[in-house]
XYZ file of C-alpha atoms in Angstrom:
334
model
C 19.362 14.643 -3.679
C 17.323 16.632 -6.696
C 17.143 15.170 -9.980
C 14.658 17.329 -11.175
C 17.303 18.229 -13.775
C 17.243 14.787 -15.646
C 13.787 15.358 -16.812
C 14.730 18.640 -18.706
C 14.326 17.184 -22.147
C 11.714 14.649 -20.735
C 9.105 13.482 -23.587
C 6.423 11.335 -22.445
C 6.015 10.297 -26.187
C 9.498 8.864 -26.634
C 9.173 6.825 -22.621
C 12.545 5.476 -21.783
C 12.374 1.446 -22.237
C 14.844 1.053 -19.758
C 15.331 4.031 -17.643
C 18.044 3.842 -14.804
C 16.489 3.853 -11.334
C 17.179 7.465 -11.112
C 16.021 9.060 -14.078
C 12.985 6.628 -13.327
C 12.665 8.234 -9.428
C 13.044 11.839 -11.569
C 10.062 11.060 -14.044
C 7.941 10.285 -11.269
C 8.669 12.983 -9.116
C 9.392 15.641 -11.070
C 6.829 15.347 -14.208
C 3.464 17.044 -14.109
C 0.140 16.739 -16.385
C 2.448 19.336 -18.989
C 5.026 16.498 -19.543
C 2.393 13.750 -19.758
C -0.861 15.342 -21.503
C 0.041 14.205 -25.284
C 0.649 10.885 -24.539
C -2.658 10.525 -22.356
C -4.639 11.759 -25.184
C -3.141 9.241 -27.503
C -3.795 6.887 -25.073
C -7.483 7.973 -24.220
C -7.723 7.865 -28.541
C -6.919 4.406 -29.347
C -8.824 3.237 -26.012
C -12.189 5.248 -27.977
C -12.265 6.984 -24.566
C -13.428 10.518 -24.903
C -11.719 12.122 -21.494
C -9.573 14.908 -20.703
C -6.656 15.845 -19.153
C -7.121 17.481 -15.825
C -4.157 17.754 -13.364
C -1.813 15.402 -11.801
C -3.258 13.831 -8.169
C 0.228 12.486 -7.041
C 3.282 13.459 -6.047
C 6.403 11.221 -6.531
C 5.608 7.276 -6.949
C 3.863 6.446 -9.566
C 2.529 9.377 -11.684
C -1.523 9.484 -11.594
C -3.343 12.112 -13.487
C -7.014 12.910 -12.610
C -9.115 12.396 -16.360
C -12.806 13.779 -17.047
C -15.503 12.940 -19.329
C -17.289 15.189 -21.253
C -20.202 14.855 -18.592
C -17.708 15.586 -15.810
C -17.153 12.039 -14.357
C -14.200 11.065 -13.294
C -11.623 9.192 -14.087
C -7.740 8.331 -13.479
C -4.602 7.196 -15.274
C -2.027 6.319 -13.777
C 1.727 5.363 -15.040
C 4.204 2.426 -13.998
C 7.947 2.721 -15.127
C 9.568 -0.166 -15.737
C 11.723 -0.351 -12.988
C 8.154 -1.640 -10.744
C 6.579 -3.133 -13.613
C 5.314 -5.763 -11.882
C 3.033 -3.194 -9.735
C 1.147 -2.580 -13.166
C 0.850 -6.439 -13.767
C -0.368 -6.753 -9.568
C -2.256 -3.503 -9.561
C -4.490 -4.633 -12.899
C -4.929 -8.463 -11.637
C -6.130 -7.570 -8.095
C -8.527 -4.856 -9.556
C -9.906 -7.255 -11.897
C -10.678 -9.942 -8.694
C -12.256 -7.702 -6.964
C -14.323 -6.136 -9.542
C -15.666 -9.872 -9.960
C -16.152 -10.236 -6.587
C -18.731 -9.365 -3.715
C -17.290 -6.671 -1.473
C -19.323 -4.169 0.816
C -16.790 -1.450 -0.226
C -15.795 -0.512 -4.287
C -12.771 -0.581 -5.635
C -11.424 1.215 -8.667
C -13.425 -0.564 -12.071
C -10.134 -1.233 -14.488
C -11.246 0.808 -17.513
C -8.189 0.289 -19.762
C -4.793 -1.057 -19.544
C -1.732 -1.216 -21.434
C 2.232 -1.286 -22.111
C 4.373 1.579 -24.051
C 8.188 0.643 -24.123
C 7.898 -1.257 -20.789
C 5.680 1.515 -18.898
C 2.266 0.311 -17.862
C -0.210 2.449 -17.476
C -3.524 1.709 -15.711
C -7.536 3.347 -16.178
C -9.692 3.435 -13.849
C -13.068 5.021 -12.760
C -12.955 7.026 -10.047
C -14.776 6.373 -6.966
C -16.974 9.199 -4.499
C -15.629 10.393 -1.368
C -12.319 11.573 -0.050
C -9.074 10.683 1.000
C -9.152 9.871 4.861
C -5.439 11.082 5.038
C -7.128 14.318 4.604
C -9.475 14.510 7.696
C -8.455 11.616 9.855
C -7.137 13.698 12.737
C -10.604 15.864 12.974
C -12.310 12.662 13.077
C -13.458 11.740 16.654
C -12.749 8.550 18.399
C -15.784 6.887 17.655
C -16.083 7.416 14.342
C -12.337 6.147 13.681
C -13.611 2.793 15.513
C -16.137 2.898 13.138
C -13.727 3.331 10.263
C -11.928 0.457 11.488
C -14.691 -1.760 11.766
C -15.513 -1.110 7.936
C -12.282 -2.007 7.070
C -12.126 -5.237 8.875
C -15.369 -6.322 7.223
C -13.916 -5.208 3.610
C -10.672 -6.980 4.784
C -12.387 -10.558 5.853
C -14.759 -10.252 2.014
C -11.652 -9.638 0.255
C -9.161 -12.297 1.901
C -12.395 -15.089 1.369
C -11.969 -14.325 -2.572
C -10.672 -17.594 -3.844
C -7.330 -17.808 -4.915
C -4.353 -20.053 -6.678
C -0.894 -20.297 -6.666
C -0.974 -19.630 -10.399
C -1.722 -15.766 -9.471
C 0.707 -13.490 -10.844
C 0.158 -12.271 -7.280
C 1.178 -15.508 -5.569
C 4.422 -15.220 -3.220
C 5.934 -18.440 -1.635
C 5.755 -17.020 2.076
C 8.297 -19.176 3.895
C 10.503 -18.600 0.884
C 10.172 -14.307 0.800
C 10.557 -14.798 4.833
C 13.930 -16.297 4.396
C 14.954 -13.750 2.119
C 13.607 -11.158 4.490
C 15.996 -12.858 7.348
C 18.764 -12.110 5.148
C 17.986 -8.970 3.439
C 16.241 -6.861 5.784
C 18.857 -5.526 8.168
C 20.921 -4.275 5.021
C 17.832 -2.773 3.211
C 16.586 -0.780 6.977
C 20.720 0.320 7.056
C 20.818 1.947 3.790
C 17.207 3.692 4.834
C 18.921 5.270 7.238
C 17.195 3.663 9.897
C 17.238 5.516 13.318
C 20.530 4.068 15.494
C 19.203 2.850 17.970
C 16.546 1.052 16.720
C 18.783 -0.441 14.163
C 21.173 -1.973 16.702
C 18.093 -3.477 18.044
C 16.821 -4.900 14.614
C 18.753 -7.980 14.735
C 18.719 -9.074 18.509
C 14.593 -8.282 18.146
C 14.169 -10.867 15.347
C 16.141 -13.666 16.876
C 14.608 -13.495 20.200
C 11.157 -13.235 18.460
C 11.017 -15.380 15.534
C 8.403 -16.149 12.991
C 6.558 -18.558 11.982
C 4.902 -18.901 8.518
C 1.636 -20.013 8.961
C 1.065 -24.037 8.174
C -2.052 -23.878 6.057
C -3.023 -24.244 2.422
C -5.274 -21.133 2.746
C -4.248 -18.297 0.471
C -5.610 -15.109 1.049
C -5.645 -11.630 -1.511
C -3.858 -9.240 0.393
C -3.606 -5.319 -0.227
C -0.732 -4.483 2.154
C -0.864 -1.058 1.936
C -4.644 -0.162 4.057
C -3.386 3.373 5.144
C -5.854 6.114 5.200
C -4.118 7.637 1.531
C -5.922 4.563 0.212
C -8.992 4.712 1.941
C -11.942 7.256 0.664
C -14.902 8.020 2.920
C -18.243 10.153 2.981
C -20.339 11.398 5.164
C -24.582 10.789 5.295
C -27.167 10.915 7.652
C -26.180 7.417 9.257
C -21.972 9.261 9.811
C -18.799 8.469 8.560
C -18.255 5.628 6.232
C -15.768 4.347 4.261
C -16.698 4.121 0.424
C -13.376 3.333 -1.608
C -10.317 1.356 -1.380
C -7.368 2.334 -3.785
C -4.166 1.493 -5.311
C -3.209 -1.975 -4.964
C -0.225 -1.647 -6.622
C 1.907 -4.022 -3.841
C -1.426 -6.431 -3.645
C -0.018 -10.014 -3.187
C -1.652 -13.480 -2.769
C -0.099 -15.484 0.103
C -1.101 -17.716 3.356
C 0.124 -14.865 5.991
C -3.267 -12.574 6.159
C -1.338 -10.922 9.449
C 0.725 -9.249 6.581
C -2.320 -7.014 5.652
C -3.121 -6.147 9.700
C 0.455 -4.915 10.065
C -0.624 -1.803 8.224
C -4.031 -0.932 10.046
C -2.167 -1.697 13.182
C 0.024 0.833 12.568
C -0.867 3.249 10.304
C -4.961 3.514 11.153
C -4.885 2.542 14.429
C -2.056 4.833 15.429
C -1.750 3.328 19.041
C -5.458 3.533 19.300
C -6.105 0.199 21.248
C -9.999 0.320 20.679
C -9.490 1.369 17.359
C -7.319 -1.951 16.338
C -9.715 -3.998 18.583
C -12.487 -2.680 16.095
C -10.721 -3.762 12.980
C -9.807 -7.206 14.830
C -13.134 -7.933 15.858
C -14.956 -7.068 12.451
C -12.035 -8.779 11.036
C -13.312 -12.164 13.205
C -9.738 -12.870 14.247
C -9.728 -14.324 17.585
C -6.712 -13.561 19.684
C -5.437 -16.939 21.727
C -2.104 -15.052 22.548
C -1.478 -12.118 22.571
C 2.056 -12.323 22.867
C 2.398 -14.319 19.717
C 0.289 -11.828 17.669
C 2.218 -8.943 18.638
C 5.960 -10.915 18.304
C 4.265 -12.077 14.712
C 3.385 -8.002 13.733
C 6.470 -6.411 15.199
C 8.821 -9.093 13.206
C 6.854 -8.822 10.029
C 6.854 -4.885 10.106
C 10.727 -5.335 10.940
C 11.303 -7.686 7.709
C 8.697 -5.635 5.393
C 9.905 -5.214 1.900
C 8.286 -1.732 1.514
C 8.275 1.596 3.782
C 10.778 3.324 5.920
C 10.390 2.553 9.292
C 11.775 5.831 10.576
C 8.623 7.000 8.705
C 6.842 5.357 11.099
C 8.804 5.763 14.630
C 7.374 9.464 13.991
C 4.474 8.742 12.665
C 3.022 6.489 15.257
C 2.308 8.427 18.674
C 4.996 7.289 21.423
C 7.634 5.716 19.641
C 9.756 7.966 18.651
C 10.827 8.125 22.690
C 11.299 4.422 23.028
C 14.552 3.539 22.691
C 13.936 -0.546 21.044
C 11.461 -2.410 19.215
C 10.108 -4.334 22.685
C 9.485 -0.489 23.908
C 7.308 0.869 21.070
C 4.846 -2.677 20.219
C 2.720 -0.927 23.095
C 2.698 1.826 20.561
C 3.153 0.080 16.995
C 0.318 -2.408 18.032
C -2.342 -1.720 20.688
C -3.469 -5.146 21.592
């Protein structure tokens, strides 16, 4: 349904504290660098950052505007309503671990960060290349392998960054699993999730349960690798991937399988060589593969973000399967 009509007297100086989830969806989707360009130079002023309003880079979500300097560099600011505040307090936490750490691929350099009537809104330098979203279909299949096997390597750096359970990030696993048990089914419902595949959601989880990990180990997850997040360039030596982006739904938990759900399925795209690139780079050594693909299938099912339908056409194959046991051949090459 459009609500572009709630933002008519929308003024980015007066943000709503508490905006109801629909006005909030409105802002986001509706607003463009017009709405928001007094604010960001207020913001840019008392930061003593001397940038420039550009254009908006998003569409719906969370609104992102692109910033330059007066020497052209880039830069990026990017809005959280209140209603996912705690993406601003995840998003600015994760970028500052990362920043600190040693990984072989950057990641957005927090420039400035803030609050305004429960809004967050987040700076950041902007990094070279380009989306792969953009040119991941012309790419050929070697160089996606290749792209894979870059991400593994950024993915086993980043999940060795030591963490604790005082995190903001931190999620008790077992503890969001048993929610998911409960919550899921109704959540993937009111999606509109296809028919068939949601009379299937329920047997599927029962007669493949999950297992939370026994070990201490807690690991700084992204959760969201799809090529939109991933920036890449190419040089003399090919493709290779130079940025990773928005970790707005970054978490800190003992499951790192959360974070290969989403190169499974959204950079492998039923490429089995492709996912065997990332799982090799990645150093994970599959003993079963039975158990790893019951373990992704069930966690996709009980995911707290995304639409699956989203992904039943997204994902080559599926969307002629008829169940969840039918399209893991497709959801995860193993």
């Amino acid at each position: 349904m459009k609500t572009s009509y709630l933002i008519k007297d929308f003024d980015a100086m007066a943000l709503p504290q508490a905006p109801s989830y629909e006005y909030a969806c409105a802002i986001c989707d509706f607003t463009n660098e017009t709405h928001w360009q007094p604010l960001i130079e207020q913001i840019c002023e008392n930061n003593d950052l001397a940038l420039s309003v550009v254009e908006r880079v998003s569409s719906g979500e969370n609104p992102t505007f692109l910033l330059h300097s007066a020497s052209n560099q880039a830069f990026y600011i990017k809005f959280i309503a209140p209603n996912w505040l705690f993406q601003y307090h995840h998003e600015k936490e994760a970028l500052n671990l990362c920043d600190a750490a040693t990984l072989p691929i950057a990641t957005p350099k927090l420039i400035a960060h803030g609050e305004l009537n429960n809004w967050g809104y987040l700076i950041t330098k902007g990094l070279e290349g380009q989306l792969l979203s953009d040119i991941y279909n012309e790419l050929t299949d070697d160089e996606q392998q290749s792209i894979a096997a870059q991400l593994g390597r950024f993915c086993l750096q980043m999940h060795s960054i030591p963490m604790q359970k005082t995190s903001v990030l931190y999620k008790d696993w077992q503890k969001f699993i048993d929610e998911q048990y409960h919550n899921s089914y109704a959540r993937r419902k009111r999606q509109g999730l296809r028919a068939d595949f949601l009379a299937d959601f329920i047997p599927y989880i029962a007669h493949t349960p999950y297992t939370a990990p026994d070990t201490t180990n807690l690991y700084l997850v992204h959760s969201d690798l799809h090529p939109g997040n991933l920036l890449v360039k190419r040089g003399d030596d090919g493709i290779s991937l130079c940025g990773v982006i928005d970790f707005g739904d970054a978490l800190v938990c003992n499951e790192p399988l959360f974070e290969v759900t989403t190169v499974g399925l959204l950079v492998a795209k039923g490429n089995t060589k492709v996912f065997q690139q990332f799982l090799e780079s990645y150093l994970y050594q599959v003993d079963d593969k039975r158990t790893l693909l019951n373990s992704l299938m069930t966690l996709t099912l009980l995911r707290h973000t995304g639409n699956l339908n989203y992904l039943i056409e997204y994902v080559p194959g599926v969307k002629q399967c008829k169940n969840w046991q039918d399209a893991e051949q497709y959801l995860f090459p193993i």
